[in-house]
């Protein structure tokens, strides 16, 4: 068996807690162009809006296919292990600006937008033609990166003994490009501006 790799585009929904639209836009700008660790389950959540962290993704992501210009290439087997190594300074993002589950935090509005991310897909196949067929089936797939975290980011998903549990795995490095085309960051909860303690608004402005 051989291992092939290709860069693909993912789309997910990013949720940001912020006291205003302007602050939410600033947080999105800080998140954009960063690489997150896909194996870090704290990034994913489908909890109710009041309990969301500063910045988090819904658990389901869509595969939009290979990135334009990306080519399927054969890679050495150790590339899979290397792609799952935890780098020394993982970017944690802005997730916990207030005391966890404090009443002030719960009142902070949530703004959401579809965002684009890139990842490397590793495929175990005998030939590049068969690997390409896997890529074609992978197109428009829905991935739950929370409940399926150990499956999609498994170092053993493509292994060296030709006994893979699955012929497909993702690199743990997910690069955030920014808002998806035609999408804007909009307030989704509640249906009114922030009305909580002013101290939260002041603290929000420093982040």
mmCIF file of C-alpha atoms in Angstrom:
data_model
loop_
_atom_site.group_PDB
_atom_site.id
_atom_site.type_symbol
_atom_site.label_atom_id
_atom_site.label_comp_id
_atom_site.label_asym_id
_atom_site.label_seq_id
_atom_site.Cartn_x
_atom_site.Cartn_y
_atom_site.Cartn_z
ATOM 1 C CA UNK A 1 0.000 0.000 0.000
ATOM 2 C CA UNK A 2 1.054 3.562 -0.686
ATOM 3 C CA UNK A 3 0.098 6.788 1.029
ATOM 4 C CA UNK A 4 -1.058 9.843 -0.913
ATOM 5 C CA UNK A 5 -1.800 13.356 0.267
ATOM 6 C CA UNK A 6 -3.779 16.323 -1.017
ATOM 7 C CA UNK A 7 -4.866 19.682 0.405
ATOM 8 C CA UNK A 8 -8.622 20.093 0.808
ATOM 9 C CA UNK A 9 -10.994 22.897 1.722
ATOM 10 C CA UNK A 10 -13.227 22.491 4.772
ATOM 11 C CA UNK A 11 -16.121 24.701 5.809
ATOM 12 C CA UNK A 12 -17.318 25.021 9.376
ATOM 13 C CA UNK A 13 -19.380 27.412 11.464
ATOM 14 C CA UNK A 14 -17.376 29.627 13.811
ATOM 15 C CA UNK A 15 -19.144 31.127 16.844
ATOM 16 C CA UNK A 16 -17.736 34.159 18.659
ATOM 17 C CA UNK A 17 -18.938 35.637 21.930
ATOM 18 C CA UNK A 18 -18.541 39.422 21.891
ATOM 19 C CA UNK A 19 -20.332 42.416 23.354
ATOM 20 C CA UNK A 20 -20.684 44.141 19.967
ATOM 21 C CA UNK A 21 -20.485 43.521 16.234
ATOM 22 C CA UNK A 22 -17.270 45.545 16.030
ATOM 23 C CA UNK A 23 -15.650 43.456 18.755
ATOM 24 C CA UNK A 24 -16.787 40.223 17.107
ATOM 25 C CA UNK A 25 -15.174 41.394 13.853
ATOM 26 C CA UNK A 26 -11.921 42.079 15.725
ATOM 27 C CA UNK A 27 -11.953 38.610 17.259
ATOM 28 C CA UNK A 28 -12.556 37.035 13.841
ATOM 29 C CA UNK A 29 -9.604 38.990 12.489
ATOM 30 C CA UNK A 30 -7.433 37.557 15.282
ATOM 31 C CA UNK A 31 -8.653 34.035 14.546
ATOM 32 C CA UNK A 32 -8.159 34.337 10.797
ATOM 33 C CA UNK A 33 -4.852 33.129 9.328
ATOM 34 C CA UNK A 34 -4.066 30.961 12.354
ATOM 35 C CA UNK A 35 -3.467 27.237 12.508
ATOM 36 C CA UNK A 36 -5.387 25.336 15.168
ATOM 37 C CA UNK A 37 -4.884 21.804 16.430
ATOM 38 C CA UNK A 38 -7.754 19.721 15.100
ATOM 39 C CA UNK A 39 -7.190 17.149 17.844
ATOM 40 C CA UNK A 40 -7.902 19.798 20.492
ATOM 41 C CA UNK A 41 -11.528 18.975 21.254
ATOM 42 C CA UNK A 42 -12.044 22.259 23.106
ATOM 43 C CA UNK A 43 -12.438 23.943 19.712
ATOM 44 C CA UNK A 44 -15.710 22.099 18.981
ATOM 45 C CA UNK A 45 -19.042 22.436 20.716
ATOM 46 C CA UNK A 46 -22.767 22.360 20.142
ATOM 47 C CA UNK A 47 -23.699 23.656 23.589
ATOM 48 C CA UNK A 48 -26.438 26.326 23.897
ATOM 49 C CA UNK A 49 -25.305 29.864 23.031
ATOM 50 C CA UNK A 50 -25.061 31.193 26.622
ATOM 51 C CA UNK A 51 -22.419 28.589 27.457
ATOM 52 C CA UNK A 52 -20.194 28.897 24.414
ATOM 53 C CA UNK A 53 -16.533 29.831 24.891
ATOM 54 C CA UNK A 54 -15.003 32.935 23.345
ATOM 55 C CA UNK A 55 -14.416 31.301 19.964
ATOM 56 C CA UNK A 56 -15.581 27.811 19.010
ATOM 57 C CA UNK A 57 -16.731 25.777 16.039
ATOM 58 C CA UNK A 58 -19.852 23.711 15.561
ATOM 59 C CA UNK A 59 -18.878 20.052 15.523
ATOM 60 C CA UNK A 60 -19.830 19.345 11.886
ATOM 61 C CA UNK A 61 -17.617 20.385 8.976
ATOM 62 C CA UNK A 62 -18.160 19.958 5.235
ATOM 63 C CA UNK A 63 -15.457 18.913 2.788
ATOM 64 C CA UNK A 64 -15.619 21.158 -0.279
ATOM 65 C CA UNK A 65 -13.037 19.233 -2.261
ATOM 66 C CA UNK A 66 -9.371 19.747 -3.147
ATOM 67 C CA UNK A 67 -8.001 23.271 -3.018
ATOM 68 C CA UNK A 68 -7.644 24.803 -6.477
ATOM 69 C CA UNK A 69 -4.263 23.845 -7.871
ATOM 70 C CA UNK A 70 -3.666 21.145 -5.254
ATOM 71 C CA UNK A 71 -2.342 17.862 -6.599
ATOM 72 C CA UNK A 72 -2.472 14.340 -5.229
ATOM 73 C CA UNK A 73 1.072 13.273 -4.394
ATOM 74 C CA UNK A 74 2.651 10.153 -2.939
ATOM 75 C CA UNK A 75 4.279 10.759 0.460
ATOM 76 C CA UNK A 76 6.416 8.620 2.800
ATOM 77 C CA UNK A 77 4.597 6.839 5.614
ATOM 78 C CA UNK A 78 6.308 8.894 8.325
ATOM 79 C CA UNK A 79 4.528 11.981 6.954
ATOM 80 C CA UNK A 80 1.326 10.822 8.655
ATOM 81 C CA UNK A 81 2.983 10.679 12.071
ATOM 82 C CA UNK A 82 4.684 14.030 11.486
ATOM 83 C CA UNK A 83 1.347 15.624 10.566
ATOM 84 C CA UNK A 84 -0.068 14.594 13.936
ATOM 85 C CA UNK A 85 2.750 15.772 16.143
ATOM 86 C CA UNK A 86 1.668 18.419 18.639
ATOM 87 C CA UNK A 87 3.711 21.504 17.928
ATOM 88 C CA UNK A 88 5.329 23.196 20.922
ATOM 89 C CA UNK A 89 3.296 26.403 20.766
ATOM 90 C CA UNK A 90 -0.205 25.438 19.720
ATOM 91 C CA UNK A 91 -2.400 28.478 19.160
ATOM 92 C CA UNK A 92 -5.180 28.294 21.703
ATOM 93 C CA UNK A 93 -7.124 31.261 20.413
ATOM 94 C CA UNK A 94 -9.328 33.545 22.473
ATOM 95 C CA UNK A 95 -11.526 31.088 24.260
ATOM 96 C CA UNK A 96 -11.866 32.048 27.921
ATOM 97 C CA UNK A 97 -12.067 35.825 28.428
ATOM 98 C CA UNK A 98 -14.367 35.645 31.441
ATOM 99 C CA UNK A 99 -14.829 33.349 34.401
ATOM 100 C CA UNK A 100 -16.181 30.067 33.088
ATOM 101 C CA UNK A 101 -19.983 30.002 33.068
ATOM 102 C CA UNK A 102 -20.216 33.301 34.943
ATOM 103 C CA UNK A 103 -23.503 35.161 34.609
ATOM 104 C CA UNK A 104 -21.705 37.963 32.796
ATOM 105 C CA UNK A 105 -20.286 35.551 30.252
ATOM 106 C CA UNK A 106 -23.639 33.893 29.716
ATOM 107 C CA UNK A 107 -25.224 37.200 28.700
ATOM 108 C CA UNK A 108 -22.604 37.986 26.023
ATOM 109 C CA UNK A 109 -24.107 37.692 22.503
ATOM 110 C CA UNK A 110 -22.979 35.087 19.993
ATOM 111 C CA UNK A 111 -21.982 35.997 16.427
ATOM 112 C CA UNK A 112 -21.574 33.278 13.821
ATOM 113 C CA UNK A 113 -20.283 32.819 10.292
ATOM 114 C CA UNK A 114 -19.268 30.035 7.948
ATOM 115 C CA UNK A 115 -15.480 30.000 7.611
ATOM 116 C CA UNK A 116 -13.054 28.208 5.313
ATOM 117 C CA UNK A 117 -10.204 26.060 6.578
ATOM 118 C CA UNK A 118 -7.587 23.934 4.865
ATOM 119 C CA UNK A 119 -6.238 20.537 5.879
ATOM 120 C CA UNK A 120 -4.138 17.767 4.408
ATOM 121 C CA UNK A 121 -5.926 14.505 3.672
ATOM 122 C CA UNK A 122 -3.875 11.302 3.752
ATOM 123 C CA UNK A 123 -5.177 8.337 1.757
ATOM 124 C CA UNK A 124 -3.959 4.757 1.796
ATOM 125 C CA UNK A 125 -4.327 3.116 -1.616
ATOM 126 C CA UNK A 126 -2.461 0.810 -3.964
ATOM 127 C CA UNK A 127 -2.381 3.324 -6.815
ATOM 128 C CA UNK A 128 -2.907 7.036 -7.371
ATOM 129 C CA UNK A 129 -6.000 6.185 -9.460
ATOM 130 C CA UNK A 130 -7.601 4.420 -6.510
ATOM 131 C CA UNK A 131 -6.575 7.285 -4.215
ATOM 132 C CA UNK A 132 -8.231 9.742 -6.602
ATOM 133 C CA UNK A 133 -11.441 7.711 -6.393
ATOM 134 C CA UNK A 134 -11.347 8.059 -2.601
ATOM 135 C CA UNK A 135 -10.890 11.832 -2.969
ATOM 136 C CA UNK A 136 -13.897 11.989 -5.286
ATOM 137 C CA UNK A 137 -16.065 10.139 -2.731
ATOM 138 C CA UNK A 138 -14.759 12.354 0.045
ATOM 139 C CA UNK A 139 -16.035 15.469 -1.759
ATOM 140 C CA UNK A 140 -18.985 17.092 0.088
ATOM 141 C CA UNK A 141 -18.580 14.654 2.981
ATOM 142 C CA UNK A 142 -19.774 15.730 6.427
ATOM 143 C CA UNK A 143 -17.262 15.257 9.239
ATOM 144 C CA UNK A 144 -18.058 15.453 12.932
ATOM 145 C CA UNK A 145 -14.724 16.561 14.368
ATOM 146 C CA UNK A 146 -15.837 16.116 17.979
ATOM 147 C CA UNK A 147 -17.465 12.695 18.176
ATOM 148 C CA UNK A 148 -15.241 11.519 15.328
ATOM 149 C CA UNK A 149 -12.074 13.212 16.575
ATOM 150 C CA UNK A 150 -10.112 10.031 17.230
ATOM 151 C CA UNK A 151 -11.259 8.634 13.889
ATOM 152 C CA UNK A 152 -10.384 11.539 11.592
ATOM 153 C CA UNK A 153 -7.136 12.477 13.317
ATOM 154 C CA UNK A 154 -5.968 8.953 14.122
ATOM 155 C CA UNK A 155 -2.313 8.236 13.497
ATOM 156 C CA UNK A 156 -3.410 4.660 12.884
ATOM 157 C CA UNK A 157 -6.042 5.514 10.280
ATOM 158 C CA UNK A 158 -3.356 4.953 7.651
ATOM 159 C CA UNK A 159 -0.695 2.753 9.123
ATOM 160 C CA UNK A 160 2.384 0.896 8.018
ATOM 161 C CA UNK A 161 1.044 -2.675 8.186
ATOM 162 C CA UNK A 162 -1.637 -2.439 5.528
ATOM 163 C CA UNK A 163 -4.306 -3.124 8.145
ATOM 164 C CA UNK A 164 -5.813 0.340 8.318
ATOM 165 C CA UNK A 165 -9.121 0.851 10.073
ATOM 166 C CA UNK A 166 -9.855 3.514 7.458
ATOM 167 C CA UNK A 167 -8.022 4.614 4.316
ATOM 168 C CA UNK A 168 -8.452 8.312 5.138
ATOM 169 C CA UNK A 169 -7.034 10.607 7.836
ATOM 170 C CA UNK A 170 -6.689 14.354 8.322
ATOM 171 C CA UNK A 171 -3.635 16.288 9.419
ATOM 172 C CA UNK A 172 -4.130 17.765 12.874
ATOM 173 C CA UNK A 173 -3.146 21.207 11.599
ATOM 174 C CA UNK A 174 -6.226 23.105 10.419
ATOM 175 C CA UNK A 175 -5.480 26.490 8.859
ATOM 176 C CA UNK A 176 -8.251 29.102 9.126
ATOM 177 C CA UNK A 177 -8.537 31.134 5.926
ATOM 178 C CA UNK A 178 -11.412 33.371 7.018
ATOM 179 C CA UNK A 179 -15.093 33.872 6.199
ATOM 180 C CA UNK A 180 -16.560 31.718 3.442
ATOM 181 C CA UNK A 181 -17.449 33.543 0.236
ATOM 182 C CA UNK A 182 -20.707 35.456 0.573
ATOM 183 C CA UNK A 183 -20.903 34.943 4.337
ATOM 184 C CA UNK A 184 -20.860 37.585 7.056
ATOM 185 C CA UNK A 185 -20.452 37.454 10.803
ATOM 186 C CA UNK A 186 -23.935 38.040 12.214
ATOM 187 C CA UNK A 187 -25.466 37.987 15.673
ATOM 188 C CA UNK A 188 -27.440 34.783 16.174
ATOM 189 C CA UNK A 189 -28.240 35.093 19.880
ATOM 190 C CA UNK A 190 -29.962 36.858 21.612
ATOM 191 C CA UNK A 191 -32.220 39.062 19.492
ATOM 192 C CA UNK A 192 -31.063 42.279 21.185
ATOM 193 C CA UNK A 193 -27.739 44.050 21.901
ATOM 194 C CA UNK A 194 -25.641 43.162 24.924
ATOM 195 C CA UNK A 195 -27.307 44.413 28.122
ATOM 196 C CA UNK A 196 -25.056 42.874 30.773
ATOM 197 C CA UNK A 197 -22.530 44.402 33.214
ATOM 198 C CA UNK A 198 -20.451 47.254 31.829
ATOM 199 C CA UNK A 199 -17.287 45.704 33.249
ATOM 200 C CA UNK A 200 -17.647 42.874 30.720
ATOM 201 C CA UNK A 201 -17.836 45.399 27.880
ATOM 202 C CA UNK A 202 -14.695 47.125 29.172
ATOM 203 C CA UNK A 203 -12.827 43.832 29.510
ATOM 204 C CA UNK A 204 -14.026 42.771 26.060
ATOM 205 C CA UNK A 205 -12.357 45.790 24.488
ATOM 206 C CA UNK A 206 -8.909 44.684 25.638
ATOM 207 C CA UNK A 207 -9.078 41.347 23.827
#
